[in-house]
Amino acid sequence: MYDWLNALPKAELHLHLEGSLEPELLFALAERNGIALPWPDVDSLRSAYAFNNLQEFLDLYYRGADVLRTEQDFYDLTWAYLQKCKAQNVIHTEPFFDPQTHTDRGIPFEVVLTGISQALKDGRERLGISSGLILSFLRHLSEEEAQKTLDQALVYRNAFIAVGLDSSEKGHPPSKFQRVFDRARAEGFLTVAHAGEEGPPAYIWEALDLLKVSRIDHGVRAAEDPRLLDRLIEEQIPLTVCPLSNVKLCVFEDMSRHNILELLEMGVKVTVNSDDPAYFGGYVTENFAALHESLGMSQDQARRLAQNSLDARLV
Ligand code: HPA
Ligand code: ZN
């Protein structure tokens, strides 16, 4: 039905690998690892995917990630995501992973990274999908914990292209991580950060001015600040927007209220991404399709959004 959207070559620039863990794989990994789950079956887990805000989602997302234990688990997770990319003509992807979600449970950093990196390598060689991995710090944890994670990452510095910032936004401004990001940049990493999803436009200013990010993840609340919009347009700073996520987490009341096409027409470099597709109801094509159905996105707009994603690649 959406062959024309599937056929567009696109890049995905905002995808949490842990958020691509489909309920079926979650149950299979629980079984493989001998983990008891609080849900009797896949359907009851799926029916728990109703959220009033970011935190309600995160609580379930971290709970789900607990089934990921071995290098093979991280490989299988990443490989399943890459198969979706192949099916939807996502020719390049820059996924996030959250090492602290795993190291805090006693899973070695190396186990996580090796599984993911091997799958990304196979994706390049066997599926023709280029990629660059982004290490994301959990902003609800301390600066010191982020510094320790950066120390671990530096041992494998060639495995990443950038560092990012995710998890609970409100009360955890980008400024909290200025020194971590300074060090990451000094070590040669590019930077990105979630900002302006639930947090105010001031967090977007901080991400730009203090963390010196190459892109803003989400950023839809920039619309509340005309001076910020001018800057985003002037400097052509990409926003990695995630429409289905924004509706699922009540950032917008309904898809018909989403502002992505208004931002596009103002000249903001917006892109379409899936964020946590297993939890929010779809991958990149489903996000494009929702914009077509609810906002009347035209073929020309879809082409410009897809081109923006290719232009906004870090590598
Ligand atoms: N926002 C913040 N943190 C996250 C998200 C998100 O949309 N998805 C996974 N971690
Ligand atoms: Zn995200």
Coordinates of C-alpha atoms and ligand atoms in Angstrom, one line a residue:
M1 CA 0.0 0.0 0.0
Y2 CA 2.9 2.4 0.8
D3 CA 5.2 1.1 -1.9
W4 CA 6.1 4.6 -2.9
L5 CA 7.2 5.4 0.6
N6 CA 9.0 2.1 1.0
A7 CA 10.8 2.7 -2.3
L8 CA 12.3 6.1 -1.2
P9 CA 16.0 5.6 -0.3
K10 CA 16.3 6.9 3.3
A11 CA 18.6 7.1 6.3
E12 CA 17.5 6.5 9.8
L13 CA 19.2 8.9 12.3
H14 CA 17.2 8.3 15.5
L15 CA 16.7 4.7 16.5
H16 CA 17.4 3.1 19.9
L17 CA 18.5 -0.5 19.3
E18 CA 16.9 -1.5 22.6
G19 CA 13.7 0.0 21.4
S20 CA 13.6 -2.2 18.3
L21 CA 13.2 -5.3 20.6
E22 CA 9.9 -6.8 19.3
P23 CA 7.8 -8.7 21.9
E24 CA 8.3 -12.0 20.0
L25 CA 12.1 -11.7 20.2
L26 CA 11.8 -10.5 23.8
F27 CA 10.0 -13.7 24.7
A28 CA 12.4 -15.8 22.7
L29 CA 15.4 -14.3 24.5
A30 CA 13.8 -14.7 27.9
E31 CA 13.3 -18.3 27.2
R32 CA 16.8 -18.8 25.9
N33 CA 18.2 -17.1 29.0
G34 CA 15.9 -18.8 31.5
I35 CA 14.3 -15.5 32.6
A36 CA 10.8 -15.4 34.0
L37 CA 8.6 -12.5 32.6
P38 CA 5.8 -10.8 34.4
W39 CA 3.6 -11.0 31.2
P40 CA 2.0 -14.4 30.3
D41 CA 2.3 -13.9 26.6
V42 CA 3.3 -11.6 23.7
D43 CA -0.2 -10.1 23.4
S44 CA -0.4 -9.1 27.1
L45 CA 3.0 -7.5 26.8
R46 CA 1.9 -5.6 23.7
S47 CA -1.2 -4.4 25.4
A48 CA 1.0 -2.8 28.1
Y49 CA 2.4 -0.5 25.4
A50 CA 0.1 2.5 26.4
F51 CA 1.9 5.5 27.8
N52 CA 1.0 8.9 29.2
N53 CA 4.5 10.3 29.0
L54 CA 8.2 9.5 28.4
Q55 CA 8.9 8.1 31.9
E56 CA 6.1 5.5 31.6
F57 CA 7.6 4.3 28.4
L58 CA 11.1 4.3 29.8
D59 CA 10.1 2.1 32.8
L60 CA 8.9 -0.6 30.4
Y61 CA 11.8 -0.1 27.9
Y62 CA 14.4 -0.7 30.7
R63 CA 12.4 -3.7 31.9
G64 CA 12.3 -5.2 28.4
A65 CA 16.0 -4.7 27.9
D66 CA 16.7 -7.0 30.8
V67 CA 16.3 -10.1 28.6
L68 CA 19.4 -9.0 26.6
R69 CA 22.3 -10.9 28.3
T70 CA 24.7 -12.4 25.8
E71 CA 26.7 -11.2 22.7
Q72 CA 24.4 -13.4 20.6
D73 CA 21.3 -11.5 22.1
F74 CA 22.7 -8.2 21.0
Y75 CA 23.7 -9.6 17.6
D76 CA 20.1 -10.9 17.1
L77 CA 18.5 -7.7 18.2
T78 CA 20.6 -5.6 15.8
W79 CA 20.3 -8.1 13.0
A80 CA 16.5 -8.1 13.2
Y81 CA 16.5 -4.3 13.0
L82 CA 18.8 -4.3 10.0
Q83 CA 16.4 -6.7 8.2
K84 CA 13.6 -4.2 8.7
C85 CA 15.9 -1.5 7.2
K86 CA 16.5 -3.7 4.2
A87 CA 12.7 -4.2 3.7
Q88 CA 12.0 -0.5 3.9
N89 CA 14.9 0.8 1.8
V90 CA 16.8 2.4 4.7
I91 CA 20.2 2.4 3.1
H92 CA 22.0 4.0 6.0
T93 CA 21.4 4.0 9.8
E94 CA 23.0 5.6 12.8
P95 CA 21.6 3.8 15.7
F96 CA 21.9 4.5 19.4
F97 CA 22.7 2.1 22.2
D98 CA 22.6 2.7 25.9
P99 CA 25.6 0.9 27.5
Q100 CA 24.6 1.9 31.0
T101 CA 21.3 0.1 30.8
H102 CA 23.4 -3.1 30.5
T103 CA 26.6 -2.5 32.4
D104 CA 24.5 -1.5 35.5
R105 CA 23.0 -5.0 35.3
G106 CA 26.4 -6.6 35.2
I107 CA 26.6 -7.2 31.4
P108 CA 30.2 -6.3 30.3
F109 CA 30.5 -3.3 27.9
E110 CA 32.4 -5.5 25.6
V111 CA 29.6 -8.1 25.3
V112 CA 27.1 -5.5 24.3
L113 CA 29.4 -3.7 21.9
T114 CA 30.8 -6.8 20.2
G115 CA 27.3 -8.2 19.5
I116 CA 26.0 -5.0 18.0
S117 CA 29.2 -4.2 16.0
Q118 CA 29.3 -7.7 14.5
A119 CA 25.7 -7.3 13.3
L120 CA 26.4 -3.9 11.8
K121 CA 29.4 -5.2 10.0
D122 CA 27.4 -8.1 8.6
G123 CA 24.7 -5.5 7.6
R124 CA 27.3 -3.6 5.6
E125 CA 28.7 -6.7 4.0
R126 CA 25.6 -8.8 3.4
L127 CA 22.7 -6.3 3.2
G128 CA 24.6 -3.3 1.8
I129 CA 23.4 -1.0 4.7
S130 CA 26.0 1.5 5.8
S131 CA 26.0 2.5 9.5
G132 CA 27.6 4.4 12.3
L133 CA 27.0 3.6 16.0
I134 CA 26.2 6.3 18.6
L135 CA 26.8 5.7 22.3
S136 CA 24.1 7.4 24.3
F137 CA 24.5 8.4 27.9
L138 CA 21.5 8.0 30.3
R139 CA 20.8 11.6 31.5
H140 CA 19.0 10.5 34.7
L141 CA 22.3 9.0 35.9
S142 CA 25.2 11.2 37.2
E143 CA 27.9 13.0 35.3
E144 CA 30.4 10.8 37.0
E145 CA 28.7 7.6 35.7
A146 CA 28.7 9.1 32.2
Q147 CA 32.5 9.8 32.5
K148 CA 33.1 6.2 33.5
T149 CA 31.1 5.0 30.5
L150 CA 33.2 7.3 28.3
D151 CA 36.3 5.7 29.8
Q152 CA 35.1 2.3 28.8
A153 CA 34.1 3.5 25.4
L154 CA 37.6 4.9 24.7
V155 CA 39.0 1.4 24.7
Y156 CA 36.9 0.8 21.6
R157 CA 37.0 4.2 20.1
N158 CA 36.8 3.1 16.5
A159 CA 33.4 1.4 17.2
F160 CA 31.5 4.7 17.5
I161 CA 31.0 7.8 15.5
A162 CA 29.4 10.0 18.1
V163 CA 28.0 10.2 21.6
G164 CA 24.4 11.2 22.5
L165 CA 22.1 11.8 25.4
D166 CA 18.8 10.1 26.2
S167 CA 16.4 8.9 28.9
S168 CA 14.3 11.2 31.2
E169 CA 14.7 14.7 29.9
K170 CA 12.9 17.0 32.4
G171 CA 15.2 18.0 35.2
H172 CA 18.3 16.7 33.4
P173 CA 19.4 19.5 31.2
P174 CA 22.3 19.2 28.7
S175 CA 24.4 21.4 30.9
K176 CA 24.7 18.5 33.4
F177 CA 26.9 16.7 30.8
Q178 CA 28.9 19.6 29.4
R179 CA 32.2 18.3 30.8
V180 CA 31.6 14.7 29.5
F181 CA 30.8 16.0 26.1
D182 CA 33.8 18.4 26.1
R183 CA 36.0 15.3 26.7
A184 CA 34.2 13.2 24.1
R185 CA 34.7 16.0 21.5
A186 CA 38.4 16.3 22.5
E187 CA 38.7 12.5 21.9
G188 CA 37.4 13.0 18.4
F189 CA 33.7 12.1 18.7
L190 CA 30.8 14.1 17.2
T191 CA 27.9 14.8 19.5
V192 CA 24.1 14.7 19.3
A193 CA 21.5 15.0 22.1
H194 CA 17.8 14.5 22.7
A195 CA 16.3 17.9 23.5
G196 CA 13.0 19.5 23.2
E197 CA 10.9 16.3 23.3
E198 CA 9.4 16.9 26.7
G199 CA 12.0 19.5 27.8
P200 CA 11.8 23.2 27.0
P201 CA 13.4 25.1 24.1
A202 CA 16.1 26.2 26.6
Y203 CA 17.4 22.6 26.5
I204 CA 17.9 22.8 22.7
W205 CA 19.9 26.0 23.1
E206 CA 22.1 24.3 25.7
A207 CA 22.6 21.2 23.5
L208 CA 23.7 23.6 20.7
D209 CA 25.8 26.0 22.7
L210 CA 27.2 23.7 25.5
L211 CA 27.3 20.3 23.9
K212 CA 28.0 21.6 20.4
V213 CA 25.8 19.0 18.8
S214 CA 25.6 18.2 15.1
R215 CA 21.9 17.3 15.3
I216 CA 19.1 17.6 17.8
D217 CA 17.1 14.5 18.5
H218 CA 13.4 15.3 18.5
G219 CA 13.5 19.1 18.9
V220 CA 9.9 19.6 18.1
R221 CA 9.4 22.0 21.0
A222 CA 11.7 24.5 19.1
A223 CA 8.4 25.6 17.5
E224 CA 7.7 27.5 20.8
D225 CA 10.8 29.8 20.3
P226 CA 11.0 31.9 17.2
R227 CA 14.6 32.9 17.7
L228 CA 15.6 29.3 18.0
L229 CA 13.7 28.5 14.8
D230 CA 15.6 31.2 13.1
R231 CA 18.9 29.7 14.2
L232 CA 17.9 26.1 13.2
I233 CA 17.0 27.4 9.8
E234 CA 20.0 29.6 9.4
E235 CA 22.5 27.0 10.4
Q236 CA 20.5 24.1 8.9
I237 CA 20.8 22.0 12.1
P238 CA 19.0 18.7 11.5
L239 CA 16.2 17.6 13.8
T240 CA 15.6 13.8 14.0
V241 CA 11.9 13.8 14.5
C242 CA 9.9 10.7 15.5
P243 CA 6.2 11.2 14.7
L244 CA 4.7 7.9 16.0
S245 CA 6.8 8.2 19.2
N246 CA 5.6 11.8 19.8
V247 CA 2.0 10.7 19.6
K248 CA 2.5 7.6 21.7
L249 CA 4.3 9.6 24.4
C250 CA 1.7 12.4 24.3
V251 CA 4.1 15.1 23.0
F252 CA 1.3 15.8 20.5
E253 CA -2.3 14.9 21.3
D254 CA -2.9 13.4 17.9
M255 CA -0.9 12.9 14.6
S256 CA -3.1 15.5 13.0
R257 CA -1.5 18.1 15.4
H258 CA 2.1 17.2 14.7
N259 CA 4.3 20.1 13.5
I260 CA 6.8 18.3 11.3
L261 CA 5.4 19.5 8.0
E262 CA 5.1 23.1 9.3
L263 CA 8.8 22.9 10.3
L264 CA 9.7 21.5 6.9
E265 CA 7.9 24.3 5.1
M266 CA 9.6 26.9 7.2
G267 CA 12.9 25.5 6.1
V268 CA 14.0 23.5 9.2
K269 CA 16.0 20.5 8.2
V270 CA 13.6 17.9 9.7
T271 CA 13.9 14.1 9.2
V272 CA 11.6 11.1 9.9
N273 CA 12.7 8.4 12.3
S274 CA 11.2 5.6 14.3
D275 CA 12.9 6.1 17.8
D276 CA 11.7 2.8 19.4
P277 CA 9.7 1.0 16.7
A278 CA 8.8 -2.1 18.7
Y279 CA 7.0 0.1 21.3
F280 CA 5.5 2.8 19.1
G281 CA 3.9 1.0 16.3
G282 CA 6.2 1.1 13.4
Y283 CA 9.5 1.6 11.6
V284 CA 10.4 4.4 9.3
T285 CA 7.9 3.6 6.5
E286 CA 5.1 3.5 9.0
N287 CA 6.1 6.9 10.3
F288 CA 6.0 8.3 6.8
A289 CA 2.7 6.6 6.2
A290 CA 1.2 8.2 9.3
L291 CA 2.2 11.7 8.0
H292 CA 0.6 10.9 4.7
E293 CA -2.7 9.7 6.3
S294 CA -3.0 12.3 9.1
L295 CA -1.3 15.4 7.7
G296 CA -1.7 14.9 4.0
M297 CA 2.1 14.7 3.4
S298 CA 2.6 15.0 -0.4
Q299 CA 5.0 12.9 -2.5
D300 CA 7.2 16.0 -2.9
Q301 CA 7.3 16.5 0.9
A302 CA 8.2 12.8 1.5
R303 CA 11.0 13.1 -1.0
R304 CA 12.4 16.2 0.7
L305 CA 12.2 14.6 4.1
A306 CA 14.0 11.5 2.8
Q307 CA 16.7 13.7 1.2
N308 CA 17.1 15.6 4.5
S309 CA 17.9 12.3 6.2
L310 CA 20.6 11.4 3.6
D311 CA 22.0 15.0 3.9
A312 CA 22.0 14.8 7.8
R313 CA 24.2 11.7 8.1
L314 CA 27.2 12.1 10.3
V315 CA 29.2 9.6 8.2
Ligands
HPA1 N1 13.6 9.9 24.6 C1 14.5 9.8 25.6 N2 15.1 8.6 25.8 C2 14.8 7.6 25.1 C3 13.9 7.6 24.1 C4 13.2 8.8 23.8 O1 12.4 9.0 22.9 N3 13.8 6.4 23.6 C5 14.7 5.6 24.2 N4 15.3 6.3 25.2
ZN2 ZN 15.0 8.7 21.2

